CSV table of C-alpha atoms in Angstrom, one decimal:
chain,number,residue,atom,x,y,z
A,1,MET,CA,71.0,1.2,-30.8
A,2,ASN,CA,72.2,-2.3,-31.4
A,3,ILE,CA,74.2,-2.6,-34.7
A,4,HIS,CA,74.3,-6.1,-36.2
A,5,GLY,CA,77.1,-6.3,-38.8
A,6,SER,CA,75.8,-9.5,-40.4
A,7,VAL,CA,72.8,-11.8,-40.7
A,8,ALA,CA,74.5,-14.2,-38.3
A,9,GLU,CA,74.9,-11.5,-35.6
A,10,TRP,CA,71.3,-10.5,-35.9
A,11,MET,CA,70.1,-14.1,-35.7
A,12,LYS,CA,72.1,-14.7,-32.6
A,13,ALA,CA,70.9,-11.5,-30.9
A,14,SER,CA,67.2,-11.8,-31.9
A,15,SER,CA,66.7,-15.5,-31.0
A,16,GLY,CA,63.7,-15.8,-28.7
A,17,GLY,CA,62.5,-12.2,-29.1
A,18,ASP,CA,58.9,-11.1,-29.3
A,19,VAL,CA,58.2,-10.9,-33.1
A,20,SER,CA,54.8,-9.3,-32.6
A,21,ALA,CA,56.5,-6.2,-31.3
A,22,ARG,CA,58.8,-5.7,-34.3
A,23,GLY,CA,58.6,-3.1,-37.1
A,24,LEU,CA,60.9,-2.8,-40.1
A,25,VAL,CA,62.1,-0.1,-42.4
A,26,PRO,CA,64.2,-1.6,-45.2
A,27,THR,CA,66.6,1.0,-46.8
A,28,MET,CA,69.7,1.2,-49.0
A,29,GLY,CA,71.2,3.9,-46.8
A,30,ALA,CA,72.0,7.5,-47.8
A,31,LEU,CA,69.1,8.4,-45.4
A,32,HIS,CA,67.1,11.6,-45.6
A,33,GLU,CA,63.9,13.0,-44.1
A,34,GLY,CA,61.8,10.8,-46.4
A,35,HIS,CA,63.3,7.7,-44.6
A,36,GLY,CA,63.0,9.6,-41.4
A,37,SER,CA,59.2,9.9,-41.6
A,38,LEU,CA,59.0,6.1,-42.1
A,39,ILE,CA,61.4,5.4,-39.2
A,40,ARG,CA,59.6,7.8,-36.8
A,41,GLN,CA,56.3,6.0,-37.5
A,42,CYS,CA,58.0,2.6,-37.0
A,43,VAL,CA,59.6,3.7,-33.7
A,44,SER,CA,56.3,5.1,-32.4
A,45,GLU,CA,54.3,2.0,-33.2
A,46,ASN,CA,56.7,-0.8,-32.3
A,47,ALA,CA,58.6,-1.8,-29.2
A,48,GLN,CA,61.4,-3.0,-31.4
A,49,SER,CA,62.2,-0.8,-34.4
A,50,ILE,CA,64.5,-2.3,-37.0
A,51,VAL,CA,66.2,-0.6,-39.9
A,52,THR,CA,68.2,-2.5,-42.6
A,53,ILE,CA,70.8,-0.9,-44.8
A,54,TYR,CA,71.7,-2.9,-47.8
A,55,VAL,CA,72.4,-1.7,-51.3
A,56,ASN,CA,70.9,-4.6,-53.2
A,57,PRO,CA,72.8,-5.3,-56.4
A,58,THR,CA,70.1,-7.6,-57.9
A,59,GLN,CA,67.7,-4.6,-58.5
A,60,PHE,CA,70.2,-2.5,-60.4
A,61,GLU,CA,70.2,-3.2,-64.2
A,62,ASN,CA,72.8,-0.6,-64.7
A,63,PRO,CA,76.2,-1.3,-63.0
A,64,ASP,CA,77.1,2.5,-63.1
A,65,ASP,CA,73.9,3.3,-61.1
A,66,LEU,CA,75.0,0.8,-58.5
A,67,GLY,CA,78.5,2.1,-58.4
A,68,ASN,CA,77.3,5.7,-58.0
A,69,TYR,CA,74.9,5.0,-55.2
A,70,PRO,CA,76.0,7.2,-52.2
A,71,ASP,CA,77.6,5.7,-49.2
A,72,SER,CA,77.1,7.6,-45.9
A,73,LEU,CA,77.0,4.8,-43.4
A,74,GLN,CA,78.5,6.7,-40.4
A,75,ASP,CA,76.1,9.7,-41.0
A,76,ASP,CA,73.2,7.2,-41.3
A,77,ILE,CA,74.1,5.5,-38.0
A,78,ARG,CA,74.1,8.9,-36.2
A,79,TYR,CA,70.7,9.7,-37.8
A,80,LEU,CA,69.2,6.4,-36.7
A,81,GLU,CA,70.4,6.8,-33.2
A,82,SER,CA,68.9,10.3,-33.0
A,83,LEU,CA,65.5,8.8,-34.1
A,84,GLY,CA,65.5,6.1,-31.4
A,85,VAL,CA,65.9,3.0,-33.6
A,86,THR,CA,66.6,-0.1,-31.5
A,87,ASP,CA,68.3,-2.2,-34.1
A,88,LEU,CA,70.3,-1.7,-37.3
A,89,ILE,CA,71.1,-4.7,-39.5
A,90,LEU,CA,73.9,-4.6,-42.1
A,91,PRO,CA,73.5,-7.8,-44.1
A,92,GLN,CA,76.2,-9.2,-46.4
A,93,TYR,CA,75.6,-10.4,-50.0
A,94,SER,CA,76.8,-14.0,-49.3
A,95,GLU,CA,74.3,-14.3,-46.4
A,96,LEU,CA,71.3,-12.9,-48.3
A,97,TYR,CA,72.1,-14.8,-51.5
A,98,PRO,CA,73.8,-18.0,-50.4
A,99,PHE,CA,73.0,-19.5,-53.8
A,100,ASP,CA,73.7,-16.2,-55.7
A,101,PHE,CA,70.6,-14.9,-57.5
A,102,THR,CA,69.2,-18.3,-58.6
A,103,ILE,CA,66.2,-18.4,-56.2
A,104,PHE,CA,64.0,-15.4,-56.4
A,105,VAL,CA,60.4,-13.9,-56.2
A,106,ASP,CA,58.8,-12.4,-59.3
A,107,GLU,CA,55.5,-10.9,-60.4
A,108,SER,CA,54.2,-11.1,-64.0
A,109,LEU,CA,51.7,-8.2,-64.3
A,110,ASP,CA,52.2,-5.0,-62.4
A,111,SER,CA,55.9,-5.3,-62.5
A,112,LYS,CA,56.0,-5.1,-66.3
A,113,VAL,CA,54.8,-1.6,-66.6
A,114,LEU,CA,56.1,1.9,-65.6
A,115,CYS,CA,59.6,1.3,-63.9
A,116,GLY,CA,59.5,-2.3,-64.9
A,117,ARG,CA,59.0,-1.9,-68.6
A,118,ASN,CA,62.6,-0.9,-69.4
A,119,ARG,CA,64.3,-2.0,-66.1
A,120,VAL,CA,64.5,-5.7,-66.7
A,121,GLY,CA,64.7,-7.7,-63.5
A,122,HIS,CA,64.4,-4.6,-61.3
A,123,PHE,CA,61.3,-5.7,-59.4
A,124,LYS,CA,62.5,-9.3,-59.2
A,125,GLY,CA,65.4,-8.1,-57.2
A,126,VAL,CA,63.3,-5.8,-55.1
A,127,LEU,CA,60.7,-8.4,-54.2
A,128,SER,CA,63.3,-11.1,-53.5
A,129,VAL,CA,65.3,-8.9,-51.1
A,130,VAL,CA,62.2,-7.6,-49.3
A,131,MET,CA,60.9,-11.1,-48.7
A,132,LYS,CA,64.3,-12.1,-47.4
A,133,LEU,CA,64.4,-9.1,-45.0
A,134,ILE,CA,60.9,-9.7,-43.8
A,135,ASN,CA,61.5,-13.3,-43.2
A,136,LEU,CA,64.9,-12.5,-41.5
A,137,THR,CA,63.4,-10.0,-39.1
A,138,GLN,CA,59.9,-11.5,-38.7
A,139,ALA,CA,58.6,-8.0,-38.5
A,140,ARG,CA,54.9,-7.7,-38.2
A,141,GLN,CA,54.7,-4.1,-39.6
A,142,VAL,CA,56.9,-2.9,-42.5
A,143,TYR,CA,57.0,0.7,-43.8
A,144,PHE,CA,57.3,1.9,-47.4
A,145,GLY,CA,57.0,5.4,-48.9
A,146,LYS,CA,54.5,5.9,-51.7
A,147,LYS,CA,57.1,7.9,-53.8
A,148,ASP,CA,58.0,4.4,-55.1
A,149,TYR,CA,54.3,3.6,-55.4
A,150,GLN,CA,54.8,0.7,-57.8
A,151,GLN,CA,57.2,-0.9,-55.3
A,152,TYR,CA,54.7,-0.4,-52.5
A,153,ARG,CA,51.9,-2.0,-54.5
A,154,LEU,CA,54.0,-5.0,-55.5
A,155,VAL,CA,55.3,-5.7,-52.0
A,156,SER,CA,51.7,-5.5,-50.7
A,157,LYS,CA,50.6,-8.0,-53.3
A,158,MET,CA,53.5,-10.3,-52.5
A,159,VAL,CA,52.7,-10.3,-48.7
A,160,GLU,CA,49.1,-11.1,-49.5
A,161,ALA,CA,49.8,-13.7,-52.1
A,162,TYR,CA,52.2,-15.7,-49.8
A,163,PHE,CA,50.1,-15.4,-46.6
A,164,MET,CA,52.9,-13.6,-44.8
A,165,PRO,CA,51.9,-12.4,-41.3
A,166,THR,CA,53.0,-8.9,-42.0
A,167,ARG,CA,51.2,-5.6,-42.6
A,168,ILE,CA,52.7,-3.3,-45.3
A,169,ILE,CA,52.1,0.3,-44.3
A,170,GLY,CA,52.4,2.9,-47.1
A,171,MET,CA,53.2,6.5,-46.2
A,172,ASP,CA,52.8,9.7,-48.2
A,173,THR,CA,55.8,11.1,-50.1
A,174,VAL,CA,57.9,13.6,-48.2
A,175,ARG,CA,58.8,16.7,-50.3
A,176,ASP,CA,61.0,19.7,-49.9
A,177,GLU,CA,59.5,23.2,-49.6
A,178,TYR,CA,59.3,23.4,-53.4
A,179,GLY,CA,57.4,20.1,-53.8
A,180,LEU,CA,60.4,17.9,-55.0
A,181,ALA,CA,60.1,14.4,-53.7
A,182,LEU,CA,63.1,13.7,-51.4
A,183,SER,CA,65.4,11.1,-52.8
A,184,SER,CA,69.0,10.0,-52.4
A,185,ARG,CA,69.5,10.7,-56.1
A,186,ASN,CA,68.8,14.4,-55.6
A,187,ARG,CA,72.3,14.7,-54.2
A,188,ARG,CA,73.7,14.0,-57.7
A,189,LEU,CA,71.9,17.0,-59.3
A,190,SER,CA,73.6,20.2,-60.0
A,191,SER,CA,72.1,23.4,-58.8
A,192,ASP,CA,70.5,24.1,-62.2
A,193,GLN,CA,69.2,20.6,-62.5
A,194,LEU,CA,67.7,20.8,-59.0
A,195,GLU,CA,65.8,24.0,-60.0
A,196,LEU,CA,64.4,22.1,-62.9
A,197,ALA,CA,63.6,19.0,-60.9
A,198,ARG,CA,61.5,21.1,-58.6
A,199,LYS,CA,59.1,22.0,-61.4
A,200,MET,CA,58.3,18.4,-62.2
A,201,ASN,CA,55.8,17.7,-59.4
A,202,ARG,CA,53.9,21.0,-60.0
A,203,LEU,CA,53.5,20.0,-63.6
A,204,LEU,CA,52.5,16.4,-62.8
A,205,ALA,CA,49.8,17.7,-60.3
A,206,ASP,CA,48.2,20.0,-62.9
A,207,MET,CA,45.1,18.1,-63.8
A,208,SER,CA,44.2,20.5,-66.6
A,209,LEU,CA,47.1,18.9,-68.5
A,210,ASN,CA,47.1,15.4,-70.0
A,211,THR,CA,50.1,13.1,-69.8
A,212,ASN,CA,51.3,13.9,-73.3
A,213,GLN,CA,51.3,17.6,-72.6
A,214,ILE,CA,53.3,17.0,-69.4
A,215,ALA,CA,55.8,14.8,-71.2
A,216,SER,CA,56.2,17.4,-73.9
A,217,GLN,CA,56.8,20.2,-71.5
A,218,LEU,CA,59.4,18.2,-69.5
A,219,SER,CA,61.2,17.5,-72.8
A,220,ASP,CA,61.2,21.2,-73.6
A,221,TRP,CA,62.8,21.9,-70.2
A,222,GLY,CA,65.6,19.4,-70.9
A,223,PHE,CA,64.3,16.2,-69.3
A,224,GLN,CA,64.6,12.9,-71.1
A,225,VAL,CA,61.2,11.4,-70.3
A,226,ASP,CA,61.0,7.6,-69.7
A,227,TYR,CA,57.3,7.6,-69.2
A,228,CYS,CA,54.3,9.7,-68.1
A,229,GLU,CA,51.1,7.8,-67.7
A,230,GLU,CA,48.1,7.1,-65.5
A,231,ARG,CA,47.1,3.9,-63.7
A,232,TRP,CA,45.7,2.7,-60.4
A,233,GLY,CA,44.1,6.1,-59.8
A,234,ARG,CA,47.5,7.9,-59.9
A,235,ARG,CA,49.6,9.8,-62.4
A,236,PHE,CA,53.2,8.6,-62.7
A,237,VAL,CA,56.4,10.1,-64.3
A,238,ALA,CA,60.0,9.0,-64.6
A,239,ALA,CA,62.5,11.2,-66.4
A,240,PHE,CA,66.3,11.7,-66.6
A,241,LEU,CA,68.1,14.9,-65.8
A,242,GLY,CA,71.5,14.2,-67.2
A,243,GLU,CA,72.4,10.8,-65.7
A,244,VAL,CA,70.0,11.1,-62.8
A,245,ARG,CA,66.7,9.3,-63.0
A,246,LEU,CA,63.9,10.9,-61.1
A,247,ILE,CA,60.4,9.4,-60.4
A,248,ASP,CA,57.3,10.9,-58.9
A,249,ASN,CA,53.5,10.2,-58.7
A,250,VAL,CA,50.4,12.0,-57.5
A,251,GLU,CA,46.9,10.8,-56.8
A,252,MET,CA,44.4,11.7,-59.5
A,253,THR,CA,41.9,14.4,-58.3
A,254,ARG,CA,39.5,14.5,-61.2
């Protein structure tokens, strides 16, 4: 695997390459099997499989959340090598944001609900960095998990709106044996919190319950519910367990 420690290194190494054969999985590191499913698909479908690891500060509205984000770079590198990734890019802030965060991409409709309602500027940061990474790599296929369905939807809209020659591929959420959506944040849960978190998806998927009933039950269990609602043919939830914010969604079946 080729490791490019900066944008400049990547640009030098990739000059003249065949962009039609490139696939990309953008990540913030702390990789787990959820990332692994995206990466395996990328490796299988593209001659050049690219992963980026960049903890993007512009999408964190809470500095503590940014500071607590896990750093496992050496483990991540070994994991990517085992999956057969051809290229890892480790961008630097000064390269991705040469004018700081004064030039950006935003969306004014779907980004204002769900995770965007109370996380001011979150999706502006997400869309901006994703556009930069797609333009940087020139990847023709980019892979996103549907656990962050709102993110997947917004990135797909951005690519279509700006006529970008890239296909956004959404892949189903990877879960543990109890149904909990895999997430880097799960590492911060205590054993008792983890047991509670594993109940959330089963409750969300119970179509005999409405969203108010689900939110009430989560609150009774000790969750602090941010939202539980339905849109785009799916049911969404975001809730805190202690300081850890968990999200999930399921397709509506009724």
